[in-house]
PDB file of C-alpha atoms in Angstrom:
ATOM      1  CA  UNK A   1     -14.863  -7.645  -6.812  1.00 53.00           C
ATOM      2  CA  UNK A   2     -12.119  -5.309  -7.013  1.00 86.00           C
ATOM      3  CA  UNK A   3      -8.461  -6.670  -6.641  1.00 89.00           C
ATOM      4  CA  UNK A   4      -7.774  -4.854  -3.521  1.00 91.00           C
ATOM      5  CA  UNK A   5     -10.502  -6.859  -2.244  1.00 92.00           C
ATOM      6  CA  UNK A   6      -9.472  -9.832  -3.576  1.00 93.00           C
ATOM      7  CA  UNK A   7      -5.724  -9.603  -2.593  1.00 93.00           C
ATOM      8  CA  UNK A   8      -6.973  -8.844   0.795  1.00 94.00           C
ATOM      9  CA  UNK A   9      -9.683 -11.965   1.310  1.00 94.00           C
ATOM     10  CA  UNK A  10      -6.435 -14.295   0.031  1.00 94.00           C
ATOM     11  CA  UNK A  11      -4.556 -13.487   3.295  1.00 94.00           C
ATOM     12  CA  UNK A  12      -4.283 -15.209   6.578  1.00 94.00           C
ATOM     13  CA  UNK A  13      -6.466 -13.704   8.876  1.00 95.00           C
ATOM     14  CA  UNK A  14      -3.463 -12.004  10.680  1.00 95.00           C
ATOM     15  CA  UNK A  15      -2.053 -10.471   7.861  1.00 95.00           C
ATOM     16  CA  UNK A  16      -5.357  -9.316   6.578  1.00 95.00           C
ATOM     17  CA  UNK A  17      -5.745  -7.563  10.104  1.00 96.00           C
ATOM     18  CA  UNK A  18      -1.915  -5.805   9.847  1.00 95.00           C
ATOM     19  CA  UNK A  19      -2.926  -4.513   6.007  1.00 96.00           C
ATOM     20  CA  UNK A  20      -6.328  -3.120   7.368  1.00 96.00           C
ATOM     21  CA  UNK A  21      -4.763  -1.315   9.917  1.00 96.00           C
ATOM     22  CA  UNK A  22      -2.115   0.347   8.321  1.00 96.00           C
ATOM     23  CA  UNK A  23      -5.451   1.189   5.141  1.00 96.00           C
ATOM     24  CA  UNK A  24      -6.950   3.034   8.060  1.00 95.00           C
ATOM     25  CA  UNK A  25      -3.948   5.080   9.240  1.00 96.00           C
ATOM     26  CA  UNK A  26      -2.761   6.051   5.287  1.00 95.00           C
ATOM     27  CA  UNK A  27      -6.455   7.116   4.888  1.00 94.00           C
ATOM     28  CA  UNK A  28      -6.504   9.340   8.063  1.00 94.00           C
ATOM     29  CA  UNK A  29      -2.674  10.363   7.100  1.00 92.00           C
ATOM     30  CA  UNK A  30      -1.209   9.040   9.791  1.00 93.00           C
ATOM     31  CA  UNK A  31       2.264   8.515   8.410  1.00 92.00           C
ATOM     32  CA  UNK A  32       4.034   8.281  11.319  1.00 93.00           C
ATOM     33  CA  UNK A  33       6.527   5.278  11.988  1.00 94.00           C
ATOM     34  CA  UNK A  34       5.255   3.595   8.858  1.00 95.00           C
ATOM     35  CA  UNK A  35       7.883   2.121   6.597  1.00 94.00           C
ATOM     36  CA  UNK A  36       6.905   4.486   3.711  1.00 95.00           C
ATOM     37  CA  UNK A  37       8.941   5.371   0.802  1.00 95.00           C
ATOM     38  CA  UNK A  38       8.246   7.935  -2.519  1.00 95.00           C
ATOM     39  CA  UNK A  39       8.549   5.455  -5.300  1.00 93.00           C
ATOM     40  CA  UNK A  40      11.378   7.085  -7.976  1.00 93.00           C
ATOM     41  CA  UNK A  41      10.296   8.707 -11.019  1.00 92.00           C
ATOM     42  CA  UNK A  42       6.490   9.717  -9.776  1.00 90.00           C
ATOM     43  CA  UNK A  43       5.747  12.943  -7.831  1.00 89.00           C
ATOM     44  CA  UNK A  44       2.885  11.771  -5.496  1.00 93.00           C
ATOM     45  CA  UNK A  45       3.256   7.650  -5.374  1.00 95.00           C
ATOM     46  CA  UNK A  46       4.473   5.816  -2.362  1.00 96.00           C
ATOM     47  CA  UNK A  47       4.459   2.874  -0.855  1.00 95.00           C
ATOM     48  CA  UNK A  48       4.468   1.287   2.383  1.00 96.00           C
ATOM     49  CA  UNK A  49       5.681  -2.164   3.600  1.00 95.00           C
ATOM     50  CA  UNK A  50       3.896  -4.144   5.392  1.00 93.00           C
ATOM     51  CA  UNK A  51       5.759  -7.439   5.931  1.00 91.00           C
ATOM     52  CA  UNK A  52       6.335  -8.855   2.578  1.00 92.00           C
ATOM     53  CA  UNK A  53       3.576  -6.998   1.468  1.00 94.00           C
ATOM     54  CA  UNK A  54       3.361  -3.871  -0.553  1.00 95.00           C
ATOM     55  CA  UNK A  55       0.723  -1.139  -0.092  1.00 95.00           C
ATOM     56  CA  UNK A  56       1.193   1.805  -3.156  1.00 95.00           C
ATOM     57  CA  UNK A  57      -1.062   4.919  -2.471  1.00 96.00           C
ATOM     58  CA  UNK A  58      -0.874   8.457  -4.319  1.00 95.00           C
ATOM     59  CA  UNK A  59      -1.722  11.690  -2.677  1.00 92.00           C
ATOM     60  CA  UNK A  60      -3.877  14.041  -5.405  1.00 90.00           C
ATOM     61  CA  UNK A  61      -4.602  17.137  -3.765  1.00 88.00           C
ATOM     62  CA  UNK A  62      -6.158  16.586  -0.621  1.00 86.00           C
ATOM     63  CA  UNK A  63      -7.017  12.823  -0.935  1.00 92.00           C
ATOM     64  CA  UNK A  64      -5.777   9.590  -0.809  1.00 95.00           C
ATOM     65  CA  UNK A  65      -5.956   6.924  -3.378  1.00 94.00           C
ATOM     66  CA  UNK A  66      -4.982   3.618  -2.985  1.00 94.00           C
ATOM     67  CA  UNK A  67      -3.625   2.035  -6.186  1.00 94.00           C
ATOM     68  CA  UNK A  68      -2.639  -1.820  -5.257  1.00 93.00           C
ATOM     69  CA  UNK A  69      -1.649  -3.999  -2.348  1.00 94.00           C
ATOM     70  CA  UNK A  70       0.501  -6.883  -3.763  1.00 92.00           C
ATOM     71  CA  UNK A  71       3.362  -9.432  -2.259  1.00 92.00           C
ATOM     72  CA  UNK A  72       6.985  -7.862  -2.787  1.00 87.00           C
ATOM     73  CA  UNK A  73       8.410  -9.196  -5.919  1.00 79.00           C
ATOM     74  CA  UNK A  74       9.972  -8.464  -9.339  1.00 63.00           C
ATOM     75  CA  UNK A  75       7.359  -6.377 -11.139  1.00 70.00           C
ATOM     76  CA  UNK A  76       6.045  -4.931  -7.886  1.00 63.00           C
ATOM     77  CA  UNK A  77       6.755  -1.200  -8.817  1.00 63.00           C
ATOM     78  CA  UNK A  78       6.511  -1.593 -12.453  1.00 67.00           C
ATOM     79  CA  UNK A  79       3.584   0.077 -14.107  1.00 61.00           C
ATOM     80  CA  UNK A  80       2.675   2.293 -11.417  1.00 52.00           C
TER      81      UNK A  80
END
């Protein structure tokens, strides 16, 4: 199981529902009135919060990856 999956079958079924949502509009590239920030020191990484949760995506060419989804915290943006 990947650990996107994982992190996402630990939530509440609320939260779970939130994180989807904003997956879908990232993936379409609908950006707009997301909390979404380029994270320092990388040219195509950002990441947008959802509640205390952290989405980090990167944009390579014309695609979307998405890298983690983890609970704000210390290390959250270390080792991007």
């Amino acid at each position: 199981m990947h650990k996107i999956d994982k992190f996402l079958a630990k939530l509440d079924a609320e939260r779970r529902e939130k994180v989807l949502a904003i997956l879908l509009r990232i993936q379409s590239e609908n950006f707009e009135n997301l909390d979404i920030k380029k994270l320092k020191g990388f040219t195509q990484i950002y990441r947008v919060r959802v509640g205390q949760c952290r989405i980090k995506f990167e944009t390579v060419q014309s695609s979307i990856n998405i890298i983690n989804i983890e609970f704000k915290g210390d290390n959250t943006y270390k080792n991007s």
